[in-house]
mmCIF file with all atom_site columns, C-alpha atoms in Angstrom:
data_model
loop_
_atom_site.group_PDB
_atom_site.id
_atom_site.type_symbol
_atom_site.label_atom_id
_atom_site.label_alt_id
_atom_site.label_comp_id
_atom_site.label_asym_id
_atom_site.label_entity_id
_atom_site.label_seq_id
_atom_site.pdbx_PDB_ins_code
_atom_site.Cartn_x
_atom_site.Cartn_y
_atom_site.Cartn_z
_atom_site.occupancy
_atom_site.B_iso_or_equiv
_atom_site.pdbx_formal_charge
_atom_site.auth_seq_id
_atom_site.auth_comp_id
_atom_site.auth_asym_id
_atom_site.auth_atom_id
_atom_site.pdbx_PDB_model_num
ATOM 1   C CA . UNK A 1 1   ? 44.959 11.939 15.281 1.00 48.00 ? 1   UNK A CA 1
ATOM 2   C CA . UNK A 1 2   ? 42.353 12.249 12.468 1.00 57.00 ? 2   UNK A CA 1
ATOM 3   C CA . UNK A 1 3   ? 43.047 12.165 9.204  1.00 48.00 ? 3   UNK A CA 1
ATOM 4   C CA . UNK A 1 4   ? 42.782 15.785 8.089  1.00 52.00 ? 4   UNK A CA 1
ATOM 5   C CA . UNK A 1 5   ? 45.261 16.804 10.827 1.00 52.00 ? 5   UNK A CA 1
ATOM 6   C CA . UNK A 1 6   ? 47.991 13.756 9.607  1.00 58.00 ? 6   UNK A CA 1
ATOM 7   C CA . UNK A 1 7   ? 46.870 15.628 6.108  1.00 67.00 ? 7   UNK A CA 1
ATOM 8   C CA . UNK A 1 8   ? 48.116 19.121 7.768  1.00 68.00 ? 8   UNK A CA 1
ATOM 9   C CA . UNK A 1 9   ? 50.852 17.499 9.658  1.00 72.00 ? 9   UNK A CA 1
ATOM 10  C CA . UNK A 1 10  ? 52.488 16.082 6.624  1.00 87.00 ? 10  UNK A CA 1
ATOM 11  C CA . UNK A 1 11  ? 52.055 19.292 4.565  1.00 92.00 ? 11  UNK A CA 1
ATOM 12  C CA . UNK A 1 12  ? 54.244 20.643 7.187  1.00 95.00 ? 12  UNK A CA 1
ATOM 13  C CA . UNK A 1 13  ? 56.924 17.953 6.993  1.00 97.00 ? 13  UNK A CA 1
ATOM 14  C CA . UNK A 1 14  ? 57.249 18.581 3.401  1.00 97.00 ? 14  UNK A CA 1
ATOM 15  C CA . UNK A 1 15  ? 57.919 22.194 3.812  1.00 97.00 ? 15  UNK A CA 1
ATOM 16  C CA . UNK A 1 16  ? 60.642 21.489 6.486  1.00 98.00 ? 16  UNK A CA 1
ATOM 17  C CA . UNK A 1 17  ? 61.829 18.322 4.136  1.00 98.00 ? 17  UNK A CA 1
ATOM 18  C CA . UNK A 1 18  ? 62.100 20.911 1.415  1.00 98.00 ? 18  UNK A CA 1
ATOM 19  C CA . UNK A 1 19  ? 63.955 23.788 3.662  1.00 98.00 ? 19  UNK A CA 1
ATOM 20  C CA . UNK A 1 20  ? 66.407 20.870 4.491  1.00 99.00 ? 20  UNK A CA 1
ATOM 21  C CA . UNK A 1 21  ? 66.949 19.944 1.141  1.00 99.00 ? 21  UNK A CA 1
ATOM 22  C CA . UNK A 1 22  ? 67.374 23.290 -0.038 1.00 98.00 ? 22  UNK A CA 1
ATOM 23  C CA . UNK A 1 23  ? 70.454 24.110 2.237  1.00 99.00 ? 23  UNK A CA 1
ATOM 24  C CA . UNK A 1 24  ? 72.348 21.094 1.425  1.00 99.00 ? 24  UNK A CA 1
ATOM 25  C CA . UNK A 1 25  ? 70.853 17.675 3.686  1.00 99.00 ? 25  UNK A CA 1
ATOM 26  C CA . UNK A 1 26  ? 70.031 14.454 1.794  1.00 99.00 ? 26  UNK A CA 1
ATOM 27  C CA . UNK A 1 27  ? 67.003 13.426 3.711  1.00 99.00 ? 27  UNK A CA 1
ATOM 28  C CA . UNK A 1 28  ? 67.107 9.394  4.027  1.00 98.00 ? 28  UNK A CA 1
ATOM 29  C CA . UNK A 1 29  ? 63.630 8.859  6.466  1.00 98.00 ? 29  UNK A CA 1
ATOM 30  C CA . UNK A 1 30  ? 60.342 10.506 6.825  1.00 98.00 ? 30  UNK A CA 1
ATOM 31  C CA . UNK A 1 31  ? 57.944 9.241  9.960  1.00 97.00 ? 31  UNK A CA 1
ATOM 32  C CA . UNK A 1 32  ? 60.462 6.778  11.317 1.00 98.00 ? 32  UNK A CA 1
ATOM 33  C CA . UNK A 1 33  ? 58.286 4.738  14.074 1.00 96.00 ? 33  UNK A CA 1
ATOM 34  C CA . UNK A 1 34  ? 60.135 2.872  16.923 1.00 95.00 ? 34  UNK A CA 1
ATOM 35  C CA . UNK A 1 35  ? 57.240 0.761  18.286 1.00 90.00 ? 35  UNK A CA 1
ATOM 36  C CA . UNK A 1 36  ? 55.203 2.587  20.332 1.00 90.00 ? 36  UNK A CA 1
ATOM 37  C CA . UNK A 1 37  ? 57.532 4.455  21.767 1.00 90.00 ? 37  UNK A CA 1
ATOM 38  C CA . UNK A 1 38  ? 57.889 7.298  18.739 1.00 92.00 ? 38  UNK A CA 1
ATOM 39  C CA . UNK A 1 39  ? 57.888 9.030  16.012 1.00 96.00 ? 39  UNK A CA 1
ATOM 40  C CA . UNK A 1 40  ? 61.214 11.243 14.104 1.00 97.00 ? 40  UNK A CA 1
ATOM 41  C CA . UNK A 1 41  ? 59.649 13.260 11.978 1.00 97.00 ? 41  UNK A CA 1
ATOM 42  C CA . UNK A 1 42  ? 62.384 13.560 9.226  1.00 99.00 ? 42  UNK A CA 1
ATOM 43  C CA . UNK A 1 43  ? 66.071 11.752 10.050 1.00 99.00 ? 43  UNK A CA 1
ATOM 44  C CA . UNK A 1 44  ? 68.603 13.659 7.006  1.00 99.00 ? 44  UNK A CA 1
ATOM 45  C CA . UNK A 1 45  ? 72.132 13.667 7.004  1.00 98.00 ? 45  UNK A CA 1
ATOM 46  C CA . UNK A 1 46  ? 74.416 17.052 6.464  1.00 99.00 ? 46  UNK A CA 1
ATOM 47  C CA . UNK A 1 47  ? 78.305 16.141 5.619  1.00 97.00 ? 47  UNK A CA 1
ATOM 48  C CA . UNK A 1 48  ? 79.174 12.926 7.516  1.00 96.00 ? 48  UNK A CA 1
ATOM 49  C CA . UNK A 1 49  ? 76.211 13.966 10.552 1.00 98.00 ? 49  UNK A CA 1
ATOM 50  C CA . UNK A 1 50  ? 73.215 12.418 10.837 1.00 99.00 ? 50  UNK A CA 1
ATOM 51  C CA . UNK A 1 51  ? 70.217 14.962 11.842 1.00 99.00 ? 51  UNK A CA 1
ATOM 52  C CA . UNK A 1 52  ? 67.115 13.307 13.526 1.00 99.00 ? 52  UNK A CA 1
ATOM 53  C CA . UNK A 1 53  ? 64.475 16.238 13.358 1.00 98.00 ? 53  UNK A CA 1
ATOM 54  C CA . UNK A 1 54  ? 61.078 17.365 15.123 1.00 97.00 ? 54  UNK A CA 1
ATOM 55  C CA . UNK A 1 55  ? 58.812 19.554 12.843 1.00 96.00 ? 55  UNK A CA 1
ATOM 56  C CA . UNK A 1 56  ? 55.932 21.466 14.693 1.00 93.00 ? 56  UNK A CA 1
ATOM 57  C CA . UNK A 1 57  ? 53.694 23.997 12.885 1.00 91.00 ? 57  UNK A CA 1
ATOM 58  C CA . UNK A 1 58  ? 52.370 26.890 14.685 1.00 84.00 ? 58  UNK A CA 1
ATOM 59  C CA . UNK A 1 59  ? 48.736 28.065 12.898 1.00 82.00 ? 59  UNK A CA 1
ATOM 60  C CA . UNK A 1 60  ? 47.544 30.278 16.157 1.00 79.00 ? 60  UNK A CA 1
ATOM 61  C CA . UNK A 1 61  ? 49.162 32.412 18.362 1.00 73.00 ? 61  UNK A CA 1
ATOM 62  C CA . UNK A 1 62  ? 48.215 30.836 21.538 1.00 73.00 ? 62  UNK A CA 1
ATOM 63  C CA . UNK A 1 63  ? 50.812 28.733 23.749 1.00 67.00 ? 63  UNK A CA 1
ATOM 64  C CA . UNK A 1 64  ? 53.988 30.308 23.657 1.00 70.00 ? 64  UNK A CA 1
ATOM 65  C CA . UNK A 1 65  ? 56.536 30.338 21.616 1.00 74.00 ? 65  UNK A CA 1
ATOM 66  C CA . UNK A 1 66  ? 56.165 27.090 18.683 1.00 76.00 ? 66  UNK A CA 1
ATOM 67  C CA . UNK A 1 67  ? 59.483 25.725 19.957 1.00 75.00 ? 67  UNK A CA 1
ATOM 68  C CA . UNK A 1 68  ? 57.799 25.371 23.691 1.00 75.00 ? 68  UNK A CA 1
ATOM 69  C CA . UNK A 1 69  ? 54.979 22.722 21.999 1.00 76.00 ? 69  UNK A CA 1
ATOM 70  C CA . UNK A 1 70  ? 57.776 20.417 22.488 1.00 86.00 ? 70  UNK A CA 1
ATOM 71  C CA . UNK A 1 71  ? 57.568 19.564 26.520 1.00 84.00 ? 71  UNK A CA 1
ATOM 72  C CA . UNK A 1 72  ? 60.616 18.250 27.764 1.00 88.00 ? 72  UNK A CA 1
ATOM 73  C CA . UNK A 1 73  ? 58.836 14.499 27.925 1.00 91.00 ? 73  UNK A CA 1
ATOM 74  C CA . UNK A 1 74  ? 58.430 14.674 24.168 1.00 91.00 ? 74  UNK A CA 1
ATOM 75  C CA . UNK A 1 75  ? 62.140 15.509 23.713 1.00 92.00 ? 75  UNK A CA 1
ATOM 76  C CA . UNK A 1 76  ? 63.066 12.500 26.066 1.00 95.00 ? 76  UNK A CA 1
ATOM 77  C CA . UNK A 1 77  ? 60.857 10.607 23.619 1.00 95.00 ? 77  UNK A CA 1
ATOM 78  C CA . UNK A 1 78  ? 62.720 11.908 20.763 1.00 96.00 ? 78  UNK A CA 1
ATOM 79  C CA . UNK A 1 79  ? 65.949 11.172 22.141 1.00 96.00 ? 79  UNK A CA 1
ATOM 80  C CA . UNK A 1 80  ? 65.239 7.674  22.737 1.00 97.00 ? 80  UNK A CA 1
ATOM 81  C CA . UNK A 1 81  ? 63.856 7.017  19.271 1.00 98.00 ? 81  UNK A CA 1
ATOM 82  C CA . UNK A 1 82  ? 66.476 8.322  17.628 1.00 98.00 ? 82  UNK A CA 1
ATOM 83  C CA . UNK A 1 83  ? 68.677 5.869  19.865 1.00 97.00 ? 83  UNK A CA 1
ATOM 84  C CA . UNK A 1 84  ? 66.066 3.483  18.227 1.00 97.00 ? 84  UNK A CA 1
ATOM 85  C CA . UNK A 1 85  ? 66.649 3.986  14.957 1.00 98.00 ? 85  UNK A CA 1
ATOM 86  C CA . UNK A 1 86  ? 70.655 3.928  15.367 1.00 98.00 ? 86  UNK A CA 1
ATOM 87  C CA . UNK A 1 87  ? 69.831 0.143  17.169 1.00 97.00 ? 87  UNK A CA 1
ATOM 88  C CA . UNK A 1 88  ? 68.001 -0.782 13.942 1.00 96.00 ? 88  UNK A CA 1
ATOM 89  C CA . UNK A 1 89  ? 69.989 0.572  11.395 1.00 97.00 ? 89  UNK A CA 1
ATOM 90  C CA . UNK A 1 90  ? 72.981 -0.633 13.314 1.00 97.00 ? 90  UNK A CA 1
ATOM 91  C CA . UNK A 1 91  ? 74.760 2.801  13.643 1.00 97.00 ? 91  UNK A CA 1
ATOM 92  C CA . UNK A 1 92  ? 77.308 3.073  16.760 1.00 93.00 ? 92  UNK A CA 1
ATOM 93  C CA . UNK A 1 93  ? 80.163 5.204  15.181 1.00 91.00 ? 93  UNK A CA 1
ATOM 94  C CA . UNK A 1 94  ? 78.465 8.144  13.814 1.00 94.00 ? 94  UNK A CA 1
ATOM 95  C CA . UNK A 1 95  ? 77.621 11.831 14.697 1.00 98.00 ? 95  UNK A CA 1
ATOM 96  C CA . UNK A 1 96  ? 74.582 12.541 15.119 1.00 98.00 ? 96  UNK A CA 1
ATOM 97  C CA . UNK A 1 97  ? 72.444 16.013 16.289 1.00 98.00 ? 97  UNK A CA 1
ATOM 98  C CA . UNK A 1 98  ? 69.198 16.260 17.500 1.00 98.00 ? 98  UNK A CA 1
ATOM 99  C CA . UNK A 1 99  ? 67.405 19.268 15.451 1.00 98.00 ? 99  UNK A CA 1
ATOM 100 C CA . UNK A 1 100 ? 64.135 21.494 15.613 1.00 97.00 ? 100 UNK A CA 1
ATOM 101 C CA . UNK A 1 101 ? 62.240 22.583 12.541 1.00 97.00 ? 101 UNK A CA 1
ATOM 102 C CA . UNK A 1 102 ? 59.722 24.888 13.483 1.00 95.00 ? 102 UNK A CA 1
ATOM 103 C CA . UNK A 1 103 ? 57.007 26.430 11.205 1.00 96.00 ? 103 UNK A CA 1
ATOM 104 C CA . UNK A 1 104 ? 55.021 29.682 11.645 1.00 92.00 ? 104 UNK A CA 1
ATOM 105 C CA . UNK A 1 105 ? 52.041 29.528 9.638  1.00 91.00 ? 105 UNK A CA 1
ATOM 106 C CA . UNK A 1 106 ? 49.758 32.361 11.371 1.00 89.00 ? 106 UNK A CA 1
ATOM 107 C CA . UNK A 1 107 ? 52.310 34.715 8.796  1.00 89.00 ? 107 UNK A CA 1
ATOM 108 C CA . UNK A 1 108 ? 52.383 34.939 5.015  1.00 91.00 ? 108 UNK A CA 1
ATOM 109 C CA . UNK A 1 109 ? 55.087 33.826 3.907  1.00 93.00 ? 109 UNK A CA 1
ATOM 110 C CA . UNK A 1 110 ? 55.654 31.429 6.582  1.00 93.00 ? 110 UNK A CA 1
ATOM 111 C CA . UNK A 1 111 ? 58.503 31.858 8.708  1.00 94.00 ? 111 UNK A CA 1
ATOM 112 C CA . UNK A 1 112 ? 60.466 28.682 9.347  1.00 97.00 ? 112 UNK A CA 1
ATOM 113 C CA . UNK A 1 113 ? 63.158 28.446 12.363 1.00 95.00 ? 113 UNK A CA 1
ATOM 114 C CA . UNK A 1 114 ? 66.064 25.921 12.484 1.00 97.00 ? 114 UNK A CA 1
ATOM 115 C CA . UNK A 1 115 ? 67.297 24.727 15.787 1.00 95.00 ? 115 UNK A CA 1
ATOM 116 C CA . UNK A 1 116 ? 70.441 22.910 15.618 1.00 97.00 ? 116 UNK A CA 1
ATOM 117 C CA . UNK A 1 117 ? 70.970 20.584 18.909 1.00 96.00 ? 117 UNK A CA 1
ATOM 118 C CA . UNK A 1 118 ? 67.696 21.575 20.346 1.00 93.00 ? 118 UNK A CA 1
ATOM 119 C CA . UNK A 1 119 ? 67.267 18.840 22.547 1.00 88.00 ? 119 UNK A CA 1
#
């Protein structure tokens, strides 16, 4: 990944941070790594739930809908990083939600869609 597309890619992740923030969830991570195996983009909490969440931005219409530019072997990977970061942080008795942030950035203003329990 090159530098002006982590650039774009965080500029992104602030706009979903701050559409999170703004409807009530603390965020506590950005970028949490697991190894190799992944990335969560943003990991927030909402009430006594913790929400690990995938942001994507869509800036051209091609390739379906922005939601399917997450194949089902990237949500697998999601899945088991968030696992990750419960093994870490030593988390076993919580609730926890796997969430979609998507953007839409080929509109003015942008469009955002939130997918609770997307994967």
């Amino acid at each position: 990944m090159t530098d002006s597309t982590r650039s774009i890619g965080s500029k992104f992740e602030d706009i979903a941070a701050n559409y999170l923030t703004d409807r009530g969830y603390t965020i506590i991570k950005r970028n949490f790594h697991f190894g190799k195996l992944g990335e969560i983009d943003i990991v927030a909490q909402i009430g006594n739930i913790l929400v690990f969440v995938e942001v994507k931005a869509r800036t051209s219409v091609e390739y379906g809908t922005i939601y399917d530019t997450v194949p089902l072997s990237k949500r697998k990977t999601i899945r088991k990083t968030a696992e990750g970061y419960l093994y870490v942080n030593k988390i076993n008795d919580r609730e926890c939600r796997l969430d979609f942030v998507g953007i839409d950035a080929t509109v003015r203003p942008f469009v955002i869609t939130h997918i609770e329990n997307a994967f």
